[in-house]
PDB file of C-alpha atoms in Angstrom:
ATOM      1  CA  MET A   1    -140.512 -79.245-176.881  1.00 48.00           C
ATOM      2  CA  ALA A   2    -143.234 -77.024-177.987  1.00 51.00           C
ATOM      3  CA  ASP A   3    -142.492 -73.397-177.861  1.00 56.00           C
ATOM      4  CA  PRO A   4    -144.854 -71.552-175.203  1.00 53.00           C
ATOM      5  CA  SER A   5    -144.414 -68.139-176.937  1.00 58.00           C
ATOM      6  CA  VAL A   6    -146.272 -69.344-179.679  1.00 63.00           C
ATOM      7  CA  LEU A   7    -149.050 -71.367-177.991  1.00 72.00           C
ATOM      8  CA  ASP A   8    -152.394 -70.149-177.129  1.00 76.00           C
ATOM      9  CA  PRO A   9    -151.956 -68.831-173.597  1.00 80.00           C
ATOM     10  CA  ARG A  10    -154.604 -71.256-172.286  1.00 81.00           C
ATOM     11  CA  VAL A  11    -152.508 -74.348-173.211  1.00 84.00           C
ATOM     12  CA  ARG A  12    -149.607 -73.220-170.843  1.00 86.00           C
ATOM     13  CA  PRO A  13    -150.733 -74.338-167.642  1.00 90.00           C
ATOM     14  CA  TYR A  14    -151.008 -77.760-169.197  1.00 92.00           C
ATOM     15  CA  LEU A  15    -147.753 -78.094-170.836  1.00 94.00           C
ATOM     16  CA  PRO A  16    -146.208 -80.122-167.986  1.00 96.00           C
ATOM     17  CA  TYR A  17    -149.035 -82.634-168.339  1.00 96.00           C
ATOM     18  CA  ILE A  18    -148.887 -82.658-172.211  1.00 96.00           C
ATOM     19  CA  HIS A  19    -145.045 -83.298-172.336  1.00 97.00           C
ATOM     20  CA  ALA A  20    -145.324 -86.111-169.723  1.00 97.00           C
ATOM     21  CA  ALA A  21    -148.098 -87.847-171.925  1.00 97.00           C
ATOM     22  CA  ALA A  22    -146.193 -87.115-175.160  1.00 98.00           C
ATOM     23  CA  ARG A  23    -143.154 -88.824-173.797  1.00 98.00           C
ATOM     24  CA  ARG A  24    -144.994 -91.521-172.249  1.00 97.00           C
ATOM     25  CA  TYR A  25    -146.929 -92.537-175.288  1.00 97.00           C
ATOM     26  CA  GLY A  26    -144.325 -91.787-178.013  1.00 97.00           C
ATOM     27  CA  ILE A  27    -146.331 -88.780-179.321  1.00 97.00           C
ATOM     28  CA  PRO A  28    -144.956 -85.536-180.542  1.00 96.00           C
ATOM     29  CA  PRO A  29    -146.335 -82.945-178.031  1.00 96.00           C
ATOM     30  CA  GLN A  30    -147.764 -80.513-180.924  1.00 94.00           C
ATOM     31  CA  TYR A  31    -150.237 -83.557-181.567  1.00 95.00           C
ATOM     32  CA  VAL A  32    -151.255 -83.677-177.956  1.00 95.00           C
ATOM     33  CA  ILE A  33    -151.766 -80.156-178.210  1.00 93.00           C
ATOM     34  CA  ALA A  34    -153.660 -80.238-181.330  1.00 91.00           C
ATOM     35  CA  LEU A  35    -155.735 -83.164-179.928  1.00 93.00           C
ATOM     36  CA  ILE A  36    -156.735 -80.902-177.006  1.00 91.00           C
ATOM     37  CA  HIS A  37    -157.374 -78.015-179.257  1.00 86.00           C
ATOM     38  CA  ALA A  38    -159.599 -80.228-181.543  1.00 84.00           C
ATOM     39  CA  GLU A  39    -161.708 -81.578-178.611  1.00 85.00           C
ATOM     40  CA  SER A  40    -162.045 -78.642-176.312  1.00 81.00           C
ATOM     41  CA  TYR A  41    -161.697 -75.317-178.326  1.00 70.00           C
ATOM     42  CA  PRO A  42    -162.561 -72.658-177.778  1.00 62.00           C
ATOM     43  CA  LYS A  43    -163.065 -72.930-174.221  1.00 63.00           C
ATOM     44  CA  TRP A  44    -159.913 -74.871-173.053  1.00 59.00           C
ATOM     45  CA  ASP A  45    -161.954 -75.728-170.042  1.00 62.00           C
ATOM     46  CA  ALA A  46    -160.776 -78.774-168.119  1.00 62.00           C
ATOM     47  CA  GLY A  47    -164.206 -79.000-166.748  1.00 60.00           C
ATOM     48  CA  SER A  48    -166.132 -78.789-170.157  1.00 61.00           C
ATOM     49  CA  THR A  49    -168.592 -81.221-171.075  1.00 58.00           C
ATOM     50  CA  ARG A  50    -170.062 -81.773-174.597  1.00 60.00           C
ATOM     51  CA  GLU A  51    -172.659 -84.176-175.984  1.00 53.00           C
ATOM     52  CA  ALA A  52    -170.980 -86.677-178.163  1.00 43.00           C
ATOM     53  CA  GLY A  53    -173.622 -87.626-180.158  1.00 43.00           C
ATOM     54  CA  ASN A  54    -174.289 -90.794-178.183  1.00 44.00           C
ATOM     55  CA  PRO A  55    -176.134 -91.649-174.981  1.00 44.00           C
ATOM     56  CA  ASP A  56    -172.669 -90.695-173.151  1.00 61.00           C
ATOM     57  CA  THR A  57    -171.420 -87.170-172.563  1.00 80.00           C
ATOM     58  CA  SER A  58    -167.697 -86.514-173.002  1.00 83.00           C
ATOM     59  CA  TYR A  59    -165.832 -84.872-170.461  1.00 84.00           C
ATOM     60  CA  GLY A  60    -162.913 -82.719-169.883  1.00 86.00           C
ATOM     61  CA  LEU A  61    -160.044 -81.497-172.097  1.00 89.00           C
ATOM     62  CA  THR A  62    -159.729 -84.558-174.376  1.00 91.00           C
ATOM     63  CA  GLN A  63    -163.652 -85.192-174.194  1.00 88.00           C
ATOM     64  CA  LEU A  64    -163.665 -88.648-173.406  1.00 88.00           C
ATOM     65  CA  THR A  65    -166.654 -90.670-172.231  1.00 84.00           C
ATOM     66  CA  PRO A  66    -166.570 -92.566-169.052  1.00 83.00           C
ATOM     67  CA  PRO A  67    -167.053 -96.226-170.966  1.00 82.00           C
ATOM     68  CA  ILE A  68    -163.529 -95.223-172.628  1.00 84.00           C
ATOM     69  CA  ALA A  69    -162.154 -94.243-169.138  1.00 84.00           C
ATOM     70  CA  ALA A  70    -163.704 -97.636-167.747  1.00 82.00           C
ATOM     71  CA  ALA A  71    -162.139 -99.504-170.641  1.00 83.00           C
ATOM     72  CA  TYR A  72    -158.490 -98.451-169.772  1.00 83.00           C
ATOM     73  CA  GLY A  73    -159.446 -99.365-165.985  1.00 75.00           C
ATOM     74  CA  TYR A  74    -160.418 -96.076-164.474  1.00 74.00           C
ATOM     75  CA  GLY A  75    -163.289 -96.015-162.036  1.00 67.00           C
ATOM     76  CA  THR A  76    -164.023 -99.562-161.377  1.00 60.00           C
ATOM     77  CA  GLY A  77    -162.488 -99.598-157.657  1.00 59.00           C
ATOM     78  CA  GLY A  78    -162.037-103.284-158.055  1.00 57.00           C
ATOM     79  CA  TYR A  79    -165.842-103.964-158.943  1.00 58.00           C
ATOM     80  CA  ASP A  80    -167.073-105.307-162.161  1.00 61.00           C
ATOM     81  CA  ARG A  81    -168.917-102.068-163.018  1.00 65.00           C
ATOM     82  CA  PRO A  82    -167.448 -98.519-163.028  1.00 66.00           C
ATOM     83  CA  ASN A  83    -168.765 -95.830-160.862  1.00 71.00           C
ATOM     84  CA  LEU A  84    -169.966 -93.353-163.481  1.00 72.00           C
ATOM     85  CA  ASN A  85    -170.098 -90.321-161.049  1.00 73.00           C
ATOM     86  CA  TYR A  86    -166.630 -90.940-160.105  1.00 76.00           C
ATOM     87  CA  LEU A  87    -165.668 -91.367-163.953  1.00 78.00           C
ATOM     88  CA  ARG A  88    -167.252 -87.857-164.765  1.00 77.00           C
ATOM     89  CA  SER A  89    -165.451 -85.930-162.157  1.00 79.00           C
ATOM     90  CA  VAL A  90    -162.120 -87.802-162.941  1.00 82.00           C
ATOM     91  CA  LEU A  91    -162.168 -86.922-166.561  1.00 86.00           C
ATOM     92  CA  THR A  92    -162.297 -83.142-165.778  1.00 86.00           C
ATOM     93  CA  VAL A  93    -158.936 -83.317-163.855  1.00 89.00           C
ATOM     94  CA  PRO A  94    -156.362 -81.956-166.499  1.00 92.00           C
ATOM     95  CA  GLU A  95    -153.556 -84.348-165.669  1.00 93.00           C
ATOM     96  CA  ILE A  96    -155.824 -87.404-165.879  1.00 91.00           C
ATOM     97  CA  SER A  97    -157.907 -86.191-168.993  1.00 92.00           C
ATOM     98  CA  ILE A  98    -154.556 -85.398-170.936  1.00 95.00           C
ATOM     99  CA  ASP A  99    -152.765 -88.594-169.738  1.00 95.00           C
ATOM    100  CA  LEU A 100    -155.863 -90.827-170.754  1.00 94.00           C
ATOM    101  CA  GLY A 101    -156.681 -88.885-173.852  1.00 95.00           C
ATOM    102  CA  ALA A 102    -153.008 -89.164-175.066  1.00 97.00           C
ATOM    103  CA  ARG A 103    -153.169 -92.977-174.158  1.00 96.00           C
ATOM    104  CA  HIS A 104    -156.426 -93.275-176.329  1.00 94.00           C
ATOM    105  CA  TYR A 105    -154.869 -91.345-179.117  1.00 96.00           C
ATOM    106  CA  ARG A 106    -151.838 -93.745-179.182  1.00 96.00           C
ATOM    107  CA  ASN A 107    -154.090 -96.404-179.283  1.00 92.00           C
ATOM    108  CA  THR A 108    -156.020 -95.109-182.079  1.00 91.00           C
ATOM    109  CA  LEU A 109    -152.714 -94.513-183.986  1.00 93.00           C
ATOM    110  CA  ASP A 110    -151.840 -98.009-183.388  1.00 92.00           C
ATOM    111  CA  ALA A 111    -155.167 -99.254-184.685  1.00 86.00           C
ATOM    112  CA  ILE A 112    -154.717 -97.158-187.827  1.00 85.00           C
ATOM    113  CA  ALA A 113    -151.198 -98.558-188.313  1.00 87.00           C
ATOM    114  CA  ARG A 114    -152.606-102.157-188.147  1.00 86.00           C
ATOM    115  CA  ARG A 115    -154.704-101.311-190.926  1.00 83.00           C
ATOM    116  CA  GLY A 116    -151.923-100.733-193.290  1.00 84.00           C
ATOM    117  CA  LYS A 117    -152.726 -97.416-194.478  1.00 79.00           C
ATOM    118  CA  GLN A 118    -149.874 -95.466-196.171  1.00 84.00           C
ATOM    119  CA  TYR A 119    -149.009 -91.957-195.650  1.00 87.00           C
ATOM    120  CA  SER A 120    -146.898 -89.698-197.432  1.00 89.00           C
ATOM    121  CA  ASP A 121    -145.287 -88.473-194.319  1.00 90.00           C
ATOM    122  CA  GLU A 122    -145.518 -88.485-190.673  1.00 91.00           C
ATOM    123  CA  SER A 123    -147.794 -85.453-189.937  1.00 91.00           C
ATOM    124  CA  GLU A 124    -150.698 -87.233-192.356  1.00 90.00           C
ATOM    125  CA  TYR A 125    -150.507 -90.141-189.843  1.00 92.00           C
ATOM    126  CA  TYR A 126    -150.753 -88.019-186.879  1.00 94.00           C
ATOM    127  CA  LEU A 127    -153.558 -85.986-188.402  1.00 89.00           C
ATOM    128  CA  ASP A 128    -155.511 -89.011-189.370  1.00 87.00           C
ATOM    129  CA  GLY A 129    -155.230 -90.274-185.856  1.00 91.00           C
ATOM    130  CA  LEU A 130    -156.859 -87.024-184.623  1.00 90.00           C
ATOM    131  CA  ARG A 131    -159.633 -87.491-187.132  1.00 85.00           C
ATOM    132  CA  VAL A 132    -160.499 -90.983-186.052  1.00 86.00           C
ATOM    133  CA  TYR A 133    -160.024 -89.964-182.374  1.00 89.00           C
ATOM    134  CA  ASN A 134    -162.579 -87.084-183.190  1.00 82.00           C
ATOM    135  CA  GLY A 135    -164.960 -89.292-184.756  1.00 79.00           C
ATOM    136  CA  GLY A 136    -164.877 -92.413-182.547  1.00 73.00           C
ATOM    137  CA  PRO A 137    -164.205 -96.057-183.740  1.00 65.00           C
ATOM    138  CA  GLY A 138    -166.575 -95.822-186.760  1.00 68.00           C
ATOM    139  CA  ALA A 139    -164.489 -93.012-188.234  1.00 68.00           C
ATOM    140  CA  VAL A 140    -161.482 -95.399-189.438  1.00 64.00           C
ATOM    141  CA  ASP A 141    -163.000 -96.172-192.752  1.00 65.00           C
ATOM    142  CA  ASN A 142    -165.824 -93.817-192.979  1.00 65.00           C
ATOM    143  CA  PRO A 143    -165.619 -91.782-196.065  1.00 63.00           C
ATOM    144  CA  ALA A 144    -168.385 -89.344-194.748  1.00 65.00           C
ATOM    145  CA  TRP A 145    -166.465 -88.548-191.517  1.00 57.00           C
ATOM    146  CA  GLU A 146    -163.531 -87.949-193.568  1.00 61.00           C
ATOM    147  CA  ARG A 147    -165.555 -85.345-195.641  1.00 60.00           C
ATOM    148  CA  ARG A 148    -166.953 -83.748-192.843  1.00 59.00           C
ATOM    149  CA  TRP A 149    -163.349 -83.515-190.902  1.00 54.00           C
ATOM    150  CA  GLN A 150    -161.660 -82.105-193.861  1.00 59.00           C
ATOM    151  CA  GLN A 151    -164.429 -79.391-194.073  1.00 55.00           C
ATOM    152  CA  ASN A 152    -163.957 -78.599-190.074  1.00 53.00           C
ATOM    153  CA  VAL A 153    -160.290 -78.199-190.280  1.00 52.00           C
ATOM    154  CA  GLN A 154    -160.226 -75.890-193.436  1.00 47.00           C
TER     155      GLN A 154
END
């Protein structure tokens, strides 16, 4: 369990959701916290939005787009097409954003593992997962995105 005394105070209200999602998807909680930090810093605002560099805006603590949420079955209401207004609002609910973000992070990690890339330790694997999550699907094997990521985290 992450030690609340060393955390940014803005993360504390979300710790129950972070730990639940970390357990559910088999991710160490510190990497779920790092995911939220990377995606929503400096505001840690559940209602935040950001242009994600594509036609879809990303929402919430984990900065997911409505199409990603729809791919996991959110917002369809039994119809073929998702309700985008509903998705935009649901992605700003902290519990949903954190759970869905951790689920997407887990799938990102699994996709990286299937590629067979070798890491010197577990932390490199989780950090590479954060890099790819942040950069989107095209970031898996994109050297330019890897250089940009390295510049941003240093």
